[in-house]
Each structure stands twice: as C-alpha cells, then as structure tokens.
PDB file of C-alpha atoms in Angstrom:
ATOM      1  CA  UNK A   1      89.366 114.288 115.182  1.00  0.00           C
ATOM      2  CA  UNK A   2      90.054 113.817 111.483  1.00  0.00           C
ATOM      3  CA  UNK A   3      91.068 117.296 111.336  1.00  0.00           C
ATOM      4  CA  UNK A   4      93.636 116.894 114.193  1.00  0.00           C
ATOM      5  CA  UNK A   5      95.056 113.703 112.437  1.00  0.00           C
ATOM      6  CA  UNK A   6      95.545 115.576 109.112  1.00  0.00           C
ATOM      7  CA  UNK A   7      97.210 118.515 110.947  1.00  0.00           C
ATOM      8  CA  UNK A   8      99.572 116.033 112.623  1.00  0.00           C
ATOM      9  CA  UNK A   9     100.364 114.384 109.257  1.00  0.00           C
ATOM     10  CA  UNK A  10     101.218 117.703 108.024  1.00  0.00           C
ATOM     11  CA  UNK A  11     103.583 118.433 110.844  1.00  0.00           C
ATOM     12  CA  UNK A  12     105.249 115.019 110.624  1.00  0.00           C
ATOM     13  CA  UNK A  13     105.115 114.211 106.869  1.00  0.00           C
ATOM     14  CA  UNK A  14     104.389 117.659 105.132  1.00  0.00           C
ATOM     15  CA  UNK A  15     101.197 116.392 103.686  1.00  0.00           C
ATOM     16  CA  UNK A  16      98.829 118.842 102.314  1.00  0.00           C
ATOM     17  CA  UNK A  17      95.560 118.972 100.343  1.00  0.00           C
ATOM     18  CA  UNK A  18      96.374 119.276  96.747  1.00  0.00           C
ATOM     19  CA  UNK A  19      93.559 121.464  96.036  1.00  0.00           C
ATOM     20  CA  UNK A  20      93.886 124.151  98.584  1.00  0.00           C
ATOM     21  CA  UNK A  21      97.028 123.421 100.656  1.00  0.00           C
ATOM     22  CA  UNK A  22      95.173 122.792 103.857  1.00  0.00           C
ATOM     23  CA  UNK A  23      97.364 120.298 106.251  1.00  0.00           C
ATOM     24  CA  UNK A  24      96.226 116.647 105.594  1.00  0.00           C
ATOM     25  CA  UNK A  25      96.894 113.410 103.923  1.00  0.00           C
ATOM     26  CA  UNK A  26      94.497 113.879 101.103  1.00  0.00           C
ATOM     27  CA  UNK A  27      91.719 116.109  99.417  1.00  0.00           C
ATOM     28  CA  UNK A  28      89.994 118.158 102.211  1.00  0.00           C
ATOM     29  CA  UNK A  29      86.190 117.969 102.456  1.00  0.00           C
ATOM     30  CA  UNK A  30      85.617 121.397 100.922  1.00  0.00           C
ATOM     31  CA  UNK A  31      87.739 120.761  97.918  1.00  0.00           C
ATOM     32  CA  UNK A  32      85.908 117.344  97.344  1.00  0.00           C
ATOM     33  CA  UNK A  33      82.709 119.218  97.660  1.00  0.00           C
ATOM     34  CA  UNK A  34      83.736 121.751  94.935  1.00  0.00           C
ATOM     35  CA  UNK A  35      84.979 118.878  92.726  1.00  0.00           C
ATOM     36  CA  UNK A  36      81.859 116.780  93.324  1.00  0.00           C
ATOM     37  CA  UNK A  37      79.343 119.544  92.561  1.00  0.00           C
ATOM     38  CA  UNK A  38      79.655 120.430  88.877  1.00  0.00           C
ATOM     39  CA  UNK A  39      76.886 119.114  86.458  1.00  0.00           C
ATOM     40  CA  UNK A  40      78.577 117.718  83.428  1.00  0.00           C
ATOM     41  CA  UNK A  41      77.924 119.864  80.107  1.00  0.00           C
ATOM     42  CA  UNK A  42      78.469 119.792  76.512  1.00  0.00           C
ATOM     43  CA  UNK A  43      81.579 121.523  75.218  1.00  0.00           C
ATOM     44  CA  UNK A  44      81.173 124.138  72.471  1.00  0.00           C
ATOM     45  CA  UNK A  45      83.990 125.270  70.322  1.00  0.00           C
ATOM     46  CA  UNK A  46      84.108 128.527  68.431  1.00  0.00           C
ATOM     47  CA  UNK A  47      86.086 128.211  65.991  1.00  0.00           C
ATOM     48  CA  UNK A  48      85.779 124.400  65.937  1.00  0.00           C
ATOM     49  CA  UNK A  49      88.566 122.245  64.304  1.00  0.00           C
ATOM     50  CA  UNK A  50      87.596 119.731  61.768  1.00  0.00           C
ATOM     51  CA  UNK A  51      86.308 116.428  63.255  1.00  0.00           C
ATOM     52  CA  UNK A  52      85.802 117.710  66.659  1.00  0.00           C
ATOM     53  CA  UNK A  53      83.661 115.316  68.272  1.00  0.00           C
ATOM     54  CA  UNK A  54      80.518 115.886  70.314  1.00  0.00           C
ATOM     55  CA  UNK A  55      82.124 116.207  73.796  1.00  0.00           C
ATOM     56  CA  UNK A  56      80.826 116.378  77.446  1.00  0.00           C
ATOM     57  CA  UNK A  57      83.040 117.751  80.217  1.00  0.00           C
ATOM     58  CA  UNK A  58      82.701 116.779  83.733  1.00  0.00           C
ATOM     59  CA  UNK A  59      83.582 120.261  85.106  1.00  0.00           C
ATOM     60  CA  UNK A  60      85.121 123.525  84.290  1.00  0.00           C
ATOM     61  CA  UNK A  61      88.861 123.700  84.421  1.00  0.00           C
ATOM     62  CA  UNK A  62      88.895 125.858  87.446  1.00  0.00           C
ATOM     63  CA  UNK A  63      91.824 126.512  89.878  1.00  0.00           C
ATOM     64  CA  UNK A  64      91.180 123.813  92.417  1.00  0.00           C
ATOM     65  CA  UNK A  65      90.460 121.245  89.784  1.00  0.00           C
ATOM     66  CA  UNK A  66      93.586 122.195  87.833  1.00  0.00           C
ATOM     67  CA  UNK A  67      95.866 121.788  91.040  1.00  0.00           C
ATOM     68  CA  UNK A  68      94.344 118.504  91.811  1.00  0.00           C
ATOM     69  CA  UNK A  69      94.747 117.181  88.385  1.00  0.00           C
ATOM     70  CA  UNK A  70      98.233 118.511  88.260  1.00  0.00           C
ATOM     71  CA  UNK A  71      99.037 116.911  91.427  1.00  0.00           C
ATOM     72  CA  UNK A  72      97.595 113.596  90.295  1.00  0.00           C
ATOM     73  CA  UNK A  73      99.641 113.580  87.143  1.00  0.00           C
ATOM     74  CA  UNK A  74     102.994 115.261  88.116  1.00  0.00           C
ATOM     75  CA  UNK A  75     103.274 114.530  91.842  1.00  0.00           C
ATOM     76  CA  UNK A  76     101.678 111.070  91.914  1.00  0.00           C
ATOM     77  CA  UNK A  77      99.034 112.146  94.386  1.00  0.00           C
ATOM     78  CA  UNK A  78      96.994 109.007  93.484  1.00  0.00           C
ATOM     79  CA  UNK A  79      94.391 109.536  96.212  1.00  0.00           C
ATOM     80  CA  UNK A  80      92.916 112.211  93.840  1.00  0.00           C
ATOM     81  CA  UNK A  81      92.390 109.451  91.145  1.00  0.00           C
ATOM     82  CA  UNK A  82      88.916 108.135  92.099  1.00  0.00           C
ATOM     83  CA  UNK A  83      87.328 111.605  92.399  1.00  0.00           C
ATOM     84  CA  UNK A  84      88.749 112.540  89.009  1.00  0.00           C
ATOM     85  CA  UNK A  85      87.840 109.254  87.455  1.00  0.00           C
ATOM     86  CA  UNK A  86      84.206 109.799  88.845  1.00  0.00           C
ATOM     87  CA  UNK A  87      84.134 113.283  87.135  1.00  0.00           C
ATOM     88  CA  UNK A  88      85.118 111.410  83.796  1.00  0.00           C
ATOM     89  CA  UNK A  89      82.506 108.611  84.401  1.00  0.00           C
ATOM     90  CA  UNK A  90      79.719 111.367  84.837  1.00  0.00           C
ATOM     91  CA  UNK A  91      80.766 112.867  81.714  1.00  0.00           C
ATOM     92  CA  UNK A  92      80.525 109.567  79.808  1.00  0.00           C
ATOM     93  CA  UNK A  93      77.062 108.927  81.281  1.00  0.00           C
ATOM     94  CA  UNK A  94      75.552 112.170  80.082  1.00  0.00           C
ATOM     95  CA  UNK A  95      77.151 111.531  76.633  1.00  0.00           C
ATOM     96  CA  UNK A  96      75.532 108.101  76.429  1.00  0.00           C
ATOM     97  CA  UNK A  97      72.148 109.420  77.845  1.00  0.00           C
ATOM     98  CA  UNK A  98      71.955 112.095  75.167  1.00  0.00           C
ATOM     99  CA  UNK A  99      73.762 110.640  72.214  1.00  0.00           C
ATOM    100  CA  UNK A 100      73.809 106.782  72.791  1.00  0.00           C
ATOM    101  CA  UNK A 101      72.103 104.582  70.171  1.00  0.00           C
ATOM    102  CA  UNK A 102      70.234 101.457  71.033  1.00  0.00           C
ATOM    103  CA  UNK A 103      71.962  98.400  70.145  1.00  0.00           C
ATOM    104  CA  UNK A 104      75.562  99.813  69.907  1.00  0.00           C
ATOM    105  CA  UNK A 105      78.414  98.419  72.118  1.00  0.00           C
ATOM    106  CA  UNK A 106      80.847 101.170  73.420  1.00  0.00           C
ATOM    107  CA  UNK A 107      84.349 101.120  74.518  1.00  0.00           C
ATOM    108  CA  UNK A 108      86.438 103.957  76.062  1.00  0.00           C
ATOM    109  CA  UNK A 109      89.511 104.823  74.120  1.00  0.00           C
ATOM    110  CA  UNK A 110      91.865 107.072  76.224  1.00  0.00           C
ATOM    111  CA  UNK A 111      94.127 109.623  74.499  1.00  0.00           C
ATOM    112  CA  UNK A 112      97.626 108.304  74.408  1.00  0.00           C
ATOM    113  CA  UNK A 113     100.396 109.518  76.806  1.00  0.00           C
ATOM    114  CA  UNK A 114     103.977 110.130  75.272  1.00  0.00           C
ATOM    115  CA  UNK A 115     106.371 107.267  76.436  1.00  0.00           C
ATOM    116  CA  UNK A 116     108.670 109.960  78.255  1.00  0.00           C
ATOM    117  CA  UNK A 117     105.744 111.077  80.259  1.00  0.00           C
ATOM    118  CA  UNK A 118     104.728 107.694  81.316  1.00  0.00           C
ATOM    119  CA  UNK A 119     108.238 107.006  82.507  1.00  0.00           C
ATOM    120  CA  UNK A 120     108.535 110.329  84.380  1.00  0.00           C
ATOM    121  CA  UNK A 121     105.230 109.798  86.166  1.00  0.00           C
ATOM    122  CA  UNK A 122     105.459 106.143  86.572  1.00  0.00           C
ATOM    123  CA  UNK A 123     101.695 105.859  85.353  1.00  0.00           C
ATOM    124  CA  UNK A 124      99.685 106.436  82.200  1.00  0.00           C
ATOM    125  CA  UNK A 125      97.375 108.822  83.834  1.00  0.00           C
ATOM    126  CA  UNK A 126      94.786 108.967  81.111  1.00  0.00           C
ATOM    127  CA  UNK A 127      94.267 105.279  80.931  1.00  0.00           C
ATOM    128  CA  UNK A 128      94.172 105.090  84.714  1.00  0.00           C
ATOM    129  CA  UNK A 129      91.468 107.702  84.955  1.00  0.00           C
ATOM    130  CA  UNK A 130      89.552 105.840  81.955  1.00  0.00           C
ATOM    131  CA  UNK A 131      89.724 102.531  84.022  1.00  0.00           C
ATOM    132  CA  UNK A 132      88.389 104.338  87.091  1.00  0.00           C
ATOM    133  CA  UNK A 133      85.656 105.900  84.933  1.00  0.00           C
ATOM    134  CA  UNK A 134      84.669 102.427  83.737  1.00  0.00           C
ATOM    135  CA  UNK A 135      84.410 100.965  87.271  1.00  0.00           C
ATOM    136  CA  UNK A 136      82.202 103.971  88.128  1.00  0.00           C
ATOM    137  CA  UNK A 137      79.967 103.414  85.221  1.00  0.00           C
ATOM    138  CA  UNK A 138      79.631  99.627  86.028  1.00  0.00           C
ATOM    139  CA  UNK A 139      79.057 100.313  89.785  1.00  0.00           C
ATOM    140  CA  UNK A 140      76.585 103.289  89.538  1.00  0.00           C
ATOM    141  CA  UNK A 141      74.942 102.966  86.157  1.00  0.00           C
ATOM    142  CA  UNK A 142      75.089  99.234  85.342  1.00  0.00           C
ATOM    143  CA  UNK A 143      77.081  99.859  82.249  1.00  0.00           C
ATOM    144  CA  UNK A 144      80.103  97.815  81.235  1.00  0.00           C
ATOM    145  CA  UNK A 145      82.161  99.918  79.032  1.00  0.00           C
ATOM    146  CA  UNK A 146      85.673  98.433  78.535  1.00  0.00           C
ATOM    147  CA  UNK A 147      88.868 100.487  78.078  1.00  0.00           C
ATOM    148  CA  UNK A 148      90.532  99.941  74.756  1.00  0.00           C
ATOM    149  CA  UNK A 149      94.125 101.542  74.143  1.00  0.00           C
ATOM    150  CA  UNK A 150      93.640 101.900  70.447  1.00  0.00           C
ATOM    151  CA  UNK A 151      95.721 105.147  69.736  1.00  0.00           C
ATOM    152  CA  UNK A 152      99.410 105.702  69.726  1.00  0.00           C
ATOM    153  CA  UNK A 153     101.640 108.610  68.530  1.00  0.00           C
ATOM    154  CA  UNK A 154     102.916 108.411  65.181  1.00  0.00           C
ATOM    155  CA  UNK A 155     106.062 110.633  65.802  1.00  0.00           C
ATOM    156  CA  UNK A 156     107.045 113.642  67.991  1.00  0.00           C
ATOM    157  CA  UNK A 157     105.131 116.952  68.053  1.00  0.00           C
ATOM    158  CA  UNK A 158     106.423 120.334  69.268  1.00  0.00           C
ATOM    159  CA  UNK A 159     105.242 121.582  72.749  1.00  0.00           C
ATOM    160  CA  UNK A 160     101.632 122.852  72.447  1.00  0.00           C
ATOM    161  CA  UNK A 161     102.052 125.498  74.989  1.00  0.00           C
ATOM    162  CA  UNK A 162     101.691 129.064  73.714  1.00  0.00           C
ATOM    163  CA  UNK A 163     100.258 127.980  70.250  1.00  0.00           C
ATOM    164  CA  UNK A 164      96.973 129.558  68.974  1.00  0.00           C
ATOM    165  CA  UNK A 165      94.079 127.326  68.148  1.00  0.00           C
ATOM    166  CA  UNK A 166      94.925 127.057  64.290  1.00  0.00           C
ATOM    167  CA  UNK A 167      98.643 126.311  65.060  1.00  0.00           C
ATOM    168  CA  UNK A 168      97.645 123.527  67.492  1.00  0.00           C
ATOM    169  CA  UNK A 169      95.308 121.988  64.811  1.00  0.00           C
ATOM    170  CA  UNK A 170      98.301 122.161  62.292  1.00  0.00           C
ATOM    171  CA  UNK A 171     100.702 120.744  64.768  1.00  0.00           C
ATOM    172  CA  UNK A 172      98.626 117.683  65.646  1.00  0.00           C
ATOM    173  CA  UNK A 173      97.534 116.899  62.019  1.00  0.00           C
ATOM    174  CA  UNK A 174      98.400 113.227  61.373  1.00  0.00           C
ATOM    175  CA  UNK A 175     100.177 112.881  64.709  1.00  0.00           C
ATOM    176  CA  UNK A 176      97.998 109.875  65.811  1.00  0.00           C
ATOM    177  CA  UNK A 177      97.466 106.437  64.335  1.00  0.00           C
ATOM    178  CA  UNK A 178      94.902 103.915  65.503  1.00  0.00           C
ATOM    179  CA  UNK A 179      94.464 100.251  65.472  1.00  0.00           C
ATOM    180  CA  UNK A 180      90.885  98.872  64.722  1.00  0.00           C
ATOM    181  CA  UNK A 181      90.482  96.779  68.009  1.00  0.00           C
ATOM    182  CA  UNK A 182      87.627  94.425  68.717  1.00  0.00           C
ATOM    183  CA  UNK A 183      85.024  94.431  65.953  1.00  0.00           C
ATOM    184  CA  UNK A 184      81.580  95.871  66.471  1.00  0.00           C
ATOM    185  CA  UNK A 185      82.459  98.455  69.262  1.00  0.00           C
ATOM    186  CA  UNK A 186      81.983 102.352  68.896  1.00  0.00           C
ATOM    187  CA  UNK A 187      84.619 104.386  70.645  1.00  0.00           C
ATOM    188  CA  UNK A 188      84.087 107.158  73.345  1.00  0.00           C
ATOM    189  CA  UNK A 189      87.276 109.209  73.423  1.00  0.00           C
ATOM    190  CA  UNK A 190      88.357 110.180  76.911  1.00  0.00           C
ATOM    191  CA  UNK A 191      90.821 112.680  77.985  1.00  0.00           C
ATOM    192  CA  UNK A 192      91.744 114.608  81.246  1.00  0.00           C
ATOM    193  CA  UNK A 193      91.360 118.228  79.827  1.00  0.00           C
ATOM    194  CA  UNK A 194      90.369 119.687  76.497  1.00  0.00           C
ATOM    195  CA  UNK A 195      91.589 123.266  75.643  1.00  0.00           C
ATOM    196  CA  UNK A 196      91.237 124.068  71.859  1.00  0.00           C
ATOM    197  CA  UNK A 197      89.905 120.570  70.960  1.00  0.00           C
ATOM    198  CA  UNK A 198      92.722 119.816  68.506  1.00  0.00           C
ATOM    199  CA  UNK A 199      93.942 116.666  70.274  1.00  0.00           C
ATOM    200  CA  UNK A 200      90.214 115.120  70.411  1.00  0.00           C
ATOM    201  CA  UNK A 201      89.767 116.055  66.748  1.00  0.00           C
ATOM    202  CA  UNK A 202      92.867 114.373  65.762  1.00  0.00           C
ATOM    203  CA  UNK A 203      92.047 111.370  67.707  1.00  0.00           C
ATOM    204  CA  UNK A 204      88.667 111.211  65.877  1.00  0.00           C
ATOM    205  CA  UNK A 205      90.298 111.424  62.655  1.00  0.00           C
ATOM    206  CA  UNK A 206      92.785 108.481  63.342  1.00  0.00           C
ATOM    207  CA  UNK A 207      89.911 106.332  64.663  1.00  0.00           C
ATOM    208  CA  UNK A 208      87.780 107.003  61.577  1.00  0.00           C
ATOM    209  CA  UNK A 209      90.703 106.101  59.283  1.00  0.00           C
ATOM    210  CA  UNK A 210      91.066 102.848  61.163  1.00  0.00           C
ATOM    211  CA  UNK A 211      87.422 101.973  60.632  1.00  0.00           C
ATOM    212  CA  UNK A 212      86.284 102.650  64.358  1.00  0.00           C
ATOM    213  CA  UNK A 213      82.934 104.630  64.554  1.00  0.00           C
ATOM    214  CA  UNK A 214      83.144 107.293  67.247  1.00  0.00           C
ATOM    215  CA  UNK A 215      80.125 108.428  69.465  1.00  0.00           C
ATOM    216  CA  UNK A 216      81.805 111.370  70.862  1.00  0.00           C
ATOM    217  CA  UNK A 217      84.262 112.311  73.785  1.00  0.00           C
ATOM    218  CA  UNK A 218      84.267 112.767  77.415  1.00  0.00           C
ATOM    219  CA  UNK A 219      86.829 114.757  79.435  1.00  0.00           C
ATOM    220  CA  UNK A 220      87.282 115.508  83.230  1.00  0.00           C
ATOM    221  CA  UNK A 221      87.358 119.147  82.510  1.00  0.00           C
ATOM    222  CA  UNK A 222      87.251 121.698  79.742  1.00  0.00           C
ATOM    223  CA  UNK A 223      88.705 125.226  79.786  1.00  0.00           C
ATOM    224  CA  UNK A 224      86.066 128.068  79.698  1.00  0.00           C
ATOM    225  CA  UNK A 225      86.199 130.871  77.204  1.00  0.00           C
ATOM    226  CA  UNK A 226      88.708 133.509  77.982  1.00  0.00           C
ATOM    227  CA  UNK A 227      89.605 135.172  74.669  1.00  0.00           C
ATOM    228  CA  UNK A 228      87.778 134.000  71.403  1.00  0.00           C
ATOM    229  CA  UNK A 229      90.896 134.502  69.483  1.00  0.00           C
ATOM    230  CA  UNK A 230      92.695 131.799  71.410  1.00  0.00           C
ATOM    231  CA  UNK A 231      90.046 129.328  70.596  1.00  0.00           C
ATOM    232  CA  UNK A 232      89.170 128.592  74.101  1.00  0.00           C
ATOM    233  CA  UNK A 233      86.003 126.463  75.186  1.00  0.00           C
ATOM    234  CA  UNK A 234      82.602 127.090  76.713  1.00  0.00           C
ATOM    235  CA  UNK A 235      80.558 124.500  78.591  1.00  0.00           C
ATOM    236  CA  UNK A 236      76.738 124.397  78.100  1.00  0.00           C
ATOM    237  CA  UNK A 237      75.067 123.118  81.034  1.00  0.00           C
ATOM    238  CA  UNK A 238      71.970 120.891  81.098  1.00  0.00           C
ATOM    239  CA  UNK A 239      73.466 118.167  79.437  1.00  0.00           C
ATOM    240  CA  UNK A 240      71.275 115.606  81.220  1.00  0.00           C
ATOM    241  CA  UNK A 241      71.597 114.095  84.719  1.00  0.00           C
ATOM    242  CA  UNK A 242      73.638 110.850  84.973  1.00  0.00           C
ATOM    243  CA  UNK A 243      70.536 108.915  86.447  1.00  0.00           C
ATOM    244  CA  UNK A 244      69.055 109.223  83.056  1.00  0.00           C
ATOM    245  CA  UNK A 245      71.531 106.419  81.965  1.00  0.00           C
ATOM    246  CA  UNK A 246      69.407 103.296  82.792  1.00  0.00           C
ATOM    247  CA  UNK A 247      70.717 100.242  84.656  1.00  0.00           C
ATOM    248  CA  UNK A 248      71.441  97.782  81.704  1.00  0.00           C
ATOM    249  CA  UNK A 249      72.714  94.379  81.804  1.00  0.00           C
ATOM    250  CA  UNK A 250      75.464  93.447  79.261  1.00  0.00           C
ATOM    251  CA  UNK A 251      78.440  95.247  77.943  1.00  0.00           C
ATOM    252  CA  UNK A 252      77.890  99.129  76.772  1.00  0.00           C
ATOM    253  CA  UNK A 253      74.346  98.498  75.707  1.00  0.00           C
ATOM    254  CA  UNK A 254      73.099 102.101  74.755  1.00  0.00           C
ATOM    255  CA  UNK A 255      70.205 103.225  76.937  1.00  0.00           C
ATOM    256  CA  UNK A 256      67.955 103.729  73.612  1.00  0.00           C
ATOM    257  CA  UNK A 257      67.534 106.478  70.974  1.00  0.00           C
ATOM    258  CA  UNK A 258      68.511 109.938  72.361  1.00  0.00           C
ATOM    259  CA  UNK A 259      68.644 113.560  71.035  1.00  0.00           C
ATOM    260  CA  UNK A 260      71.391 113.905  68.441  1.00  0.00           C
ATOM    261  CA  UNK A 261      72.677 117.076  69.941  1.00  0.00           C
ATOM    262  CA  UNK A 262      72.702 119.307  73.026  1.00  0.00           C
TER     263      UNK A 262
END
C-alpha cells in the first residue's frame, strides 16, 4: 500500500526518492538501507595537510549518498536530514569511543557555511546536521554533546572546485577565525563531506589559535581514494562499533581512556 501511495504522489506532485529517483515522497527503503549500512571508519590522508585532525567518516561518499546530500542541501529535501544526521552521530560516537578522554566535556563545532549559501538554501545545513547528530547521541548513547557555532569565515575564498590538494590548503590558509566559547569544553569538528582535508585542518588551526582544544573531527562522508595525486581520502574500517560508547549521565563525559589512534 505504501508503494502505491508513493507512486500516486509522483503522478500528482512529481515526488521522487532523492537517492535513486524511484517515485515517492521520501527516501525509498532500499536507499535507506544503503545509507544505514556502513560502519563508520577513520579517514586516512596521504598527503596530509598540516593540522589535519583525527577524523571519522560515517560512510564513503558514494553515488546514492552524494545525491541524497545534494538534495538535502540544494533542493531542501529536509526529510533526508534525520538519516544524514544519524550518520554524523555514529561517526561522533566512534570518535569518542576510540579517542575520548575521561573527564573531558565535549561540544560539536560545525564548519561554518557562507552567508550566501545560507540565504540561497534557507538553512545552515551543517549546523542542522550537527543538531540532529547531538539529538541522536543523547537519545541512543546517553551523551549530551551541545552544538557550538564557534567558527566564522574571515573573508572570501576562491571556489575550491578543480584545485589540487596543495592548492586547496593554500586557498584556505587563514580563512577561518574562531571564538573561545564556553570554557572547559573540547571541540569535535563536524562537517558533511571531507575531500582533501583542507577545511578541517584550517578549522583545527583556528580553534587552537582561540585556545579551544580539539579532540578530532566527524563527517557524514569522505571521498575514497581515486588518484593519489589529487589528495583524495581513504577510509579505514573497524573504527569501533557505536555501542562501545557507554550510557553516561551528564554532558559529554568521555567514556574513559581509549586508544590514541586507529
């Protein structure tokens, strides 16, 4: 019956699954299964930009996820937000399970969107995903990790498209500035996608300059290695299952001493 309803919606309203184009109002079951299946893994950079943080990706940036994320950001397909935010939350959970330190209090720091993009989309997409991830962590892992918008752009940067890894690093050097925010909190950088790692590295630099310690970063997805010369990414699986993060009371208490690397 659900399939009939979704097909009727396509005929009447033109609705289609943002992942595969199947008629319907939202993500179809097969696409939801594909997006919900990956195990988060640590991202390995080669070459690595200076200050590239320890990073966990919720999934590879494969075609279905790419289409869904684009639909969420550019076409206001907000129904995709919960699943994308869950991917991000799982990546944060793995980062905390492997890298978290006992007694530290954490906050999610989203990468800033440029003002023009927010106006065009009507939404700060990265901050929205960070908030969804925070709700997921509170509801499924018992961790309260607030979202803190500590980063902003210092000025304009040229379009990153088509730039090689080293060119991206140079383009973004000094592009972000951070405020200190609440004292006593360690930052976890969050973003939708990482490619060369230049943006996360610059955010790491800006936070350290403001006196904010950084545990690492979590992203919805990372591009996999295609051409080493382009500075693409690889994901190392086996980063730890989300259930390793214990049910803790209180804000962002780390689950205890963990391995300091993947």
